[in-house]
Short mmCIF file of C-alpha atoms in Angstrom, two decimals:
data_model
loop_
_atom_site.label_atom_id
_atom_site.label_comp_id
_atom_site.label_asym_id
_atom_site.label_seq_id
_atom_site.Cartn_x
_atom_site.Cartn_y
_atom_site.Cartn_z
CA MET A 279 -6.50 -30.64 16.79
CA LYS A 280 -5.84 -28.73 20.00
CA VAL A 281 -7.36 -25.28 20.49
CA TYR A 282 -6.18 -22.65 23.00
CA SER A 283 -7.86 -19.32 23.65
CA PHE A 284 -6.84 -16.71 26.23
CA GLY A 285 -9.00 -13.73 25.28
CA ILE A 286 -11.06 -12.04 22.60
CA GLU A 287 -8.08 -12.55 20.29
CA THR A 288 -5.28 -15.09 20.68
CA VAL A 289 -2.76 -14.92 17.84
CA PRO A 290 0.53 -16.86 17.53
CA VAL A 291 3.14 -15.11 15.38
CA ALA A 292 6.54 -16.84 15.62
CA GLY A 293 8.14 -19.85 17.24
CA VAL A 294 11.47 -21.44 18.04
CA SER A 295 12.44 -25.01 18.87
CA THR A 296 13.45 -25.81 22.44
CA GLU A 297 15.13 -28.83 24.00
CA ASN A 298 11.78 -30.57 24.44
CA GLY A 299 9.22 -28.74 22.34
CA ILE A 300 8.46 -25.33 20.88
CA LEU A 301 8.15 -21.82 22.34
CA ILE A 302 5.56 -19.60 20.66
CA ILE A 303 5.31 -15.81 20.86
CA GLY A 304 2.27 -13.79 19.88
CA SER A 305 -0.39 -11.53 21.31
CA VAL A 306 -3.58 -11.86 23.32
CA LYS A 307 -6.31 -9.27 23.66
CA ASN A 308 -8.74 -8.74 26.49
CA GLU A 309 -8.95 -5.03 27.31
CA ASN A 310 -5.49 -4.31 25.89
CA TYR A 311 -3.10 -6.41 23.86
CA ARG A 312 -0.37 -8.24 25.77
CA ILE A 313 2.65 -10.23 24.65
CA MET A 314 1.94 -13.95 24.92
CA LEU A 315 4.46 -16.76 25.43
CA LEU A 316 3.37 -20.39 25.13
CA LYS A 317 5.56 -23.42 25.82
CA LEU A 318 4.29 -26.60 24.16
CA ASN A 319 5.71 -30.11 23.89
CA TYR A 320 6.27 -31.95 20.62
CA GLU A 321 2.66 -33.18 20.65
CA GLY A 322 1.33 -29.63 20.81
CA GLU A 323 0.25 -29.91 24.45
CA LEU A 324 0.49 -26.71 26.49
CA GLU A 325 3.04 -26.83 29.33
CA TRP A 326 3.01 -23.19 30.47
CA PHE A 327 2.08 -19.70 29.33
CA LYS A 328 3.02 -16.16 30.34
CA PHE A 329 1.82 -12.68 29.44
CA PHE A 330 3.82 -9.43 29.41
CA GLY A 331 2.10 -6.06 29.36
CA GLY A 332 2.04 -2.57 30.75
CA LYS A 333 1.06 0.85 29.50
CA ASP A 334 -1.32 0.70 26.49
CA ASP A 335 -0.92 -2.22 24.03
CA TRP A 336 1.95 -4.72 23.83
CA GLU A 337 2.46 -7.13 20.92
CA GLY A 338 4.94 -9.99 20.44
CA HIS A 339 6.31 -10.57 16.94
CA SER A 340 9.72 -12.30 17.05
CA ILE A 341 11.77 -14.81 19.01
CA ALA A 342 15.29 -16.28 18.83
CA ARG A 343 17.17 -18.85 20.86
CA VAL A 344 20.47 -18.05 22.59
CA ASN A 345 22.74 -20.16 24.78
CA ASP A 346 21.13 -19.33 28.12
CA GLY A 347 17.57 -18.49 27.13
CA TYR A 348 15.66 -16.62 24.45
CA LEU A 349 15.31 -13.15 22.96
CA ILE A 350 11.82 -11.83 22.22
CA GLY A 351 10.80 -8.76 20.25
CA GLY A 352 7.80 -6.76 19.19
CA ALA A 353 6.15 -3.41 19.82
CA VAL A 354 4.99 -1.91 23.13
CA GLU A 355 3.26 1.08 24.69
CA GLY A 356 1.36 1.89 21.50
CA VAL A 357 -2.25 1.95 20.37
CA ALA A 358 -3.33 -0.97 18.17
CA THR A 359 -5.56 -0.16 15.18
CA PRO A 360 -6.67 -2.18 12.12
CA ASP A 361 -3.96 -0.53 9.99
CA GLY A 362 -1.14 -1.28 12.43
CA GLY A 363 -1.45 1.30 15.17
CA ARG A 364 0.48 4.34 16.32
CA ASP A 365 3.08 5.45 18.87
CA TRP A 366 4.68 2.00 19.14
CA LYS A 367 8.15 1.58 20.65
CA ALA A 368 10.37 -1.21 19.34
CA TYR A 369 10.87 -3.85 22.04
CA LEU A 370 13.57 -6.39 22.90
CA ALA A 371 13.75 -8.58 25.99
CA LYS A 372 15.77 -11.52 27.18
CA ILE A 373 13.97 -14.34 28.99
CA ASN A 374 15.29 -17.43 30.71
CA LYS A 375 14.21 -20.99 29.90
CA ASN A 376 11.24 -20.65 32.27
CA GLY A 377 9.95 -17.55 30.48
CA ASP A 378 11.00 -15.06 33.18
CA ARG A 379 12.32 -11.70 31.97
CA VAL A 380 16.03 -11.10 32.58
CA TRP A 381 16.09 -7.61 31.01
CA GLU A 382 14.11 -5.52 28.54
CA LYS A 383 14.74 -2.54 26.26
CA LYS A 384 12.41 -0.11 24.49
CA TYR A 385 13.60 1.89 21.48
CA HIS A 386 12.35 5.09 19.85
CA ILE A 387 13.46 5.33 16.21
CA LEU A 388 11.01 7.38 14.12
CA GLY A 389 8.00 7.34 16.42
CA ASN A 390 6.20 4.14 15.39
CA GLU A 391 8.27 0.94 15.19
CA CYS A 392 8.27 -2.82 15.76
CA VAL A 393 10.93 -5.57 15.96
CA TYR A 394 10.02 -8.34 13.50
CA SER A 395 13.35 -10.16 13.34
CA ILE A 396 16.06 -11.02 15.89
CA VAL A 397 19.38 -12.46 14.69
CA PRO A 398 22.00 -13.30 17.35
CA VAL A 399 25.49 -12.80 15.91
CA SER A 400 28.95 -13.42 17.34
CA ASP A 401 29.41 -9.91 18.75
CA GLY A 402 25.86 -8.81 19.51
CA ILE A 403 22.24 -8.88 18.39
CA LEU A 404 20.87 -7.75 15.04
CA LEU A 405 17.31 -6.40 15.00
CA GLY A 406 15.13 -5.66 11.99
CA GLY A 407 11.65 -4.31 11.61
CA GLU A 408 9.38 -1.52 10.49
CA ALA A 409 9.64 2.16 11.38
CA SER A 410 7.40 5.03 10.34
CA ASP A 411 6.61 8.65 11.02
CA ASP A 412 3.32 10.44 10.55
CA SER A 413 3.42 10.27 6.74
CA LYS A 414 5.59 7.45 5.37
CA ARG A 415 6.63 3.91 6.27
CA GLY A 416 9.96 2.11 6.03
CA PHE A 417 12.36 -0.31 7.71
CA PHE A 418 15.01 -0.16 10.38
CA LEU A 419 18.10 -2.15 11.30
CA MET A 420 19.77 -1.97 14.68
CA LYS A 421 22.76 -3.72 16.17
CA THR A 422 22.95 -3.99 19.95
CA ASP A 423 25.36 -5.50 22.43
CA PHE A 424 24.38 -8.60 24.41
CA LYS A 425 22.44 -6.44 26.90
CA GLY A 426 20.33 -4.77 24.22
CA ASP A 427 22.16 -1.43 24.27
CA PRO A 428 22.33 0.05 20.73
CA LEU A 429 25.64 0.07 18.85
CA TRP A 430 24.25 1.49 15.59
CA LYS A 431 20.97 1.87 13.77
CA ARG A 432 19.89 2.50 10.19
CA THR A 433 16.58 3.42 8.57
CA LEU A 434 15.46 2.67 5.03
CA GLY A 435 13.08 4.43 2.71
CA ALA A 436 9.86 6.36 2.88
CA TRP A 437 7.05 4.59 1.05
CA ASP A 438 3.27 4.79 1.13
CA ASP A 439 3.34 1.36 2.76
CA ALA A 440 6.01 -1.15 3.76
CA MET A 441 6.00 -4.70 5.11
CA PHE A 442 9.04 -6.34 6.69
CA GLY A 443 9.84 -9.84 5.42
CA GLY A 444 12.99 -11.03 7.15
CA ILE A 445 16.78 -11.01 7.41
CA VAL A 446 19.08 -13.51 5.70
CA GLU A 447 22.71 -13.86 6.82
CA GLY A 448 25.53 -14.19 4.29
CA LYS A 449 29.30 -14.56 4.27
CA ASP A 450 30.03 -10.86 3.80
CA GLY A 451 27.00 -9.39 5.55
CA PHE A 452 23.26 -9.76 5.60
CA THR A 453 20.21 -8.99 3.49
CA LEU A 454 16.96 -7.39 4.60
CA ILE A 455 13.96 -8.48 2.53
CA GLY A 456 11.03 -6.09 2.51
CA SER A 457 7.90 -5.36 0.50
CA VAL A 458 7.16 -1.76 -0.40
CA LYS A 459 4.25 0.01 -2.03
CA ASP A 460 3.87 3.27 -3.89
CA ASP A 461 1.73 2.38 -6.91
CA SER A 462 1.91 -1.40 -6.40
CA TRP A 463 3.61 -3.90 -4.10
CA LYS A 464 7.13 -5.07 -4.92
CA VAL A 465 9.78 -7.05 -3.02
CA ILE A 466 13.26 -5.59 -2.56
CA ALA A 467 16.47 -7.06 -1.12
CA PHE A 468 18.66 -4.53 0.71
CA GLU A 469 22.22 -5.79 1.15
CA PHE A 470 24.41 -4.64 4.06
CA ASP A 471 27.92 -5.28 5.28
CA TRP A 472 28.51 -6.21 8.91
CA GLU A 473 29.03 -2.55 9.85
CA GLY A 474 25.50 -1.71 8.75
CA ASP A 475 26.46 0.10 5.54
CA ILE A 476 24.25 -0.62 2.54
CA ILE A 477 26.17 -2.18 -0.35
CA GLY A 478 23.38 -3.13 -2.74
CA GLU A 479 19.69 -3.06 -3.53
CA LYS A 480 17.94 -5.60 -5.78
CA PRO A 481 14.31 -5.86 -6.89
CA LEU A 482 12.97 -9.40 -6.44
CA GLY A 483 9.68 -8.99 -8.29
CA ASN A 484 6.15 -7.81 -7.74
CA GLY A 485 4.23 -9.09 -4.73
CA MET A 486 4.52 -9.25 -0.94
CA ALA A 487 7.00 -11.43 0.97
CA LEU A 488 5.56 -12.48 4.33
CA ASP A 489 8.22 -15.01 5.35
CA VAL A 490 11.84 -15.40 4.25
CA ARG A 491 14.50 -18.08 4.67
CA ASP A 492 18.00 -18.85 3.44
CA LEU A 493 18.11 -22.01 1.29
CA ASN A 494 21.66 -23.01 0.37
CA GLY A 495 22.73 -19.40 -0.07
CA LYS A 496 19.62 -18.34 -1.98
CA ILE A 497 16.59 -16.38 -0.81
CA PHE A 498 13.39 -18.39 -0.35
CA ILE A 499 10.15 -16.49 0.18
CA THR A 500 6.43 -17.04 0.52
CA GLY A 501 3.68 -14.46 0.44
CA ASP A 502 1.11 -12.97 -1.91
CA LYS A 503 1.39 -12.28 -5.64
CA ASN A 504 -1.70 -10.94 -7.39
CA GLY A 505 -3.92 -12.53 -4.75
CA GLU A 506 -2.24 -15.94 -5.10
CA PHE A 507 -0.34 -18.05 -2.51
CA TRP A 508 3.17 -17.34 -3.81
CA VAL A 509 6.34 -19.40 -3.25
CA SER A 510 9.70 -18.57 -4.84
CA LEU A 511 13.36 -19.53 -4.68
CA ILE A 512 14.69 -16.27 -6.05
CA GLY A 513 16.57 -16.69 -9.33
CA GLU A 514 15.58 -20.35 -9.66
CA TRP A 515 11.81 -20.88 -9.74
CA GLU A 516 8.46 -19.62 -8.52
CA THR A 517 5.01 -21.16 -8.20
CA THR A 518 1.55 -20.35 -6.89
CA LEU A 519 -0.78 -22.71 -5.02
CA GLY A 520 -4.11 -20.98 -5.57
CA GLU A 521 -6.06 -18.03 -4.23
CA GLY A 522 -4.62 -17.11 -0.84
CA THR A 523 -1.43 -16.11 0.98
CA GLY A 524 1.71 -17.88 2.17
CA THR A 525 2.74 -16.92 5.69
CA ALA A 526 5.18 -19.52 7.10
CA ILE A 527 8.19 -21.58 6.00
CA GLN A 528 9.97 -24.59 7.49
CA ILE A 529 13.01 -26.03 5.68
CA LEU A 530 13.36 -29.83 6.01
CA ASP A 531 16.10 -32.24 4.94
CA ASP A 532 13.93 -33.61 2.12
CA GLY A 533 11.88 -30.59 1.09
CA ILE A 534 10.15 -27.40 2.13
CA LEU A 535 6.99 -26.88 4.16
CA VAL A 536 4.92 -23.76 3.52
CA GLY A 537 1.81 -22.75 5.42
CA GLY A 538 -0.82 -20.10 5.04
CA GLU A 539 -4.36 -19.64 3.79
CA LEU A 540 -6.08 -20.96 0.66
CA ASN A 541 -9.70 -20.04 -0.06
CA GLY A 542 -10.25 -19.15 3.59
CA ASN A 543 -8.78 -22.38 4.97
CA ALA A 544 -5.54 -23.06 6.87
CA ILE A 545 -3.24 -25.24 4.76
CA VAL A 546 0.22 -26.78 4.80
CA ALA A 547 2.00 -27.90 1.62
CA LYS A 548 5.26 -29.72 1.02
CA LEU A 549 7.38 -28.84 -2.00
CA GLY A 550 10.54 -30.36 -3.38
CA PHE A 551 13.65 -28.26 -3.66
CA ASP A 552 12.77 -27.90 -7.36
CA GLY A 553 9.46 -26.22 -6.48
CA LYS A 554 7.24 -29.16 -7.44
CA LEU A 555 4.28 -29.82 -5.14
CA ILE A 556 4.57 -33.09 -3.18
CA TRP A 557 1.37 -32.78 -1.11
CA LYS A 558 -1.08 -30.23 0.21
CA LYS A 559 -3.34 -30.58 3.26
CA LYS A 560 -6.21 -28.52 4.62
CA LEU A 561 -5.89 -28.47 8.40
CA TRP A 562 -8.93 -26.41 9.41
CA GLU A 563 -11.53 -24.05 8.00
CA ASN A 564 -11.85 -20.28 8.53
CA GLY A 565 -8.25 -19.56 9.40
CA TRP A 566 -4.60 -19.55 8.46
CA ILE A 567 -1.15 -20.80 9.54
CA GLU A 568 1.34 -18.56 11.36
CA VAL A 569 4.06 -20.93 12.67
CA LEU A 570 5.41 -24.26 11.37
CA SER A 571 7.60 -26.86 13.04
CA GLU A 572 8.58 -30.19 11.49
CA ASN A 573 5.31 -31.89 12.47
CA LEU A 574 3.04 -29.19 13.90
CA ALA A 575 1.28 -26.17 12.48
CA PHE A 576 0.10 -23.27 14.64
CA GLY A 577 -2.30 -20.65 13.43
CA VAL A 578 -5.58 -18.86 13.84
CA ARG A 579 -9.14 -20.10 13.53
CA GLU A 580 -12.01 -17.64 13.74
CA GLU A 581 -14.80 -18.79 16.05
CA GLY A 582 -17.51 -16.18 16.37
CA ARG A 583 -15.89 -13.12 17.92
CA GLU A 584 -12.94 -15.02 19.33
CA ILE A 585 -9.74 -15.72 17.45
CA VAL A 586 -8.06 -18.81 18.87
CA ILE A 587 -4.82 -20.72 18.43
CA ALA A 588 -5.26 -24.06 16.73
CA SER A 589 -2.34 -26.50 16.65
CA HIS A 590 -2.50 -29.48 14.32
CA PRO A 591 -0.16 -32.40 13.53
CA PHE A 592 0.35 -33.41 9.91
#
């Protein structure tokens, strides 16, 4: 196991495959939070790292690959707090293959927002995330051109709490998956056409969806249901792995990897496409998984006051 620490907190959040490894985005805290980029090879060895920051706190939450580089997203110029923070601006930047910024954009939507998903499409960039005002929380969608300039934006809902899950593309549009709470948590699929107009809304069950993927035209999620590590192929099957939370998904040719936390430990499990458990492995204690590739897991391990990145082959 390889361990990397760059501050009081070092937290990976999302990753994308590169030509010769994986590029991880997350956040690091010393005095303020900064966006962290880590380039690692296929063995999990660090090749380079970069930090982006400025006024107040900056956090990295999403990354996508494009032809000539990468798009990164998150929240900037806000104040981080245990319940999410305040005054965040949604953030999008393009970087080249060396991690240098080409351009960046900051967006004000409702007053407190974050980009959690970036989907490059044929005629622009689709962004999804959370947006809130002083009283309620919800979601936003935005389409930009290839320079990050907005073409349209939409906001959804006003709930006591809301947690963005992901965006799934379809033939006739796309679906935003989010978890919302008034009395209890429930997962909802919001369906949109390519112009950003909502065409449907479907409840997917009680619980929280923390990662979402498309699996042969169906929605695959992992998260938390009644305190259990929850995995579900919507409309087909669902299962739980024990007390904990699912946080990461990787679709393989011969099955599905899910990662997260069980009983305080970071775990990875492989399931068949029918939902049956093939194997389950504990990778380290006192932590959880945030990012999965085909043969590496990246996550957090608590060591005293420091939170570090721990990468582990399996």
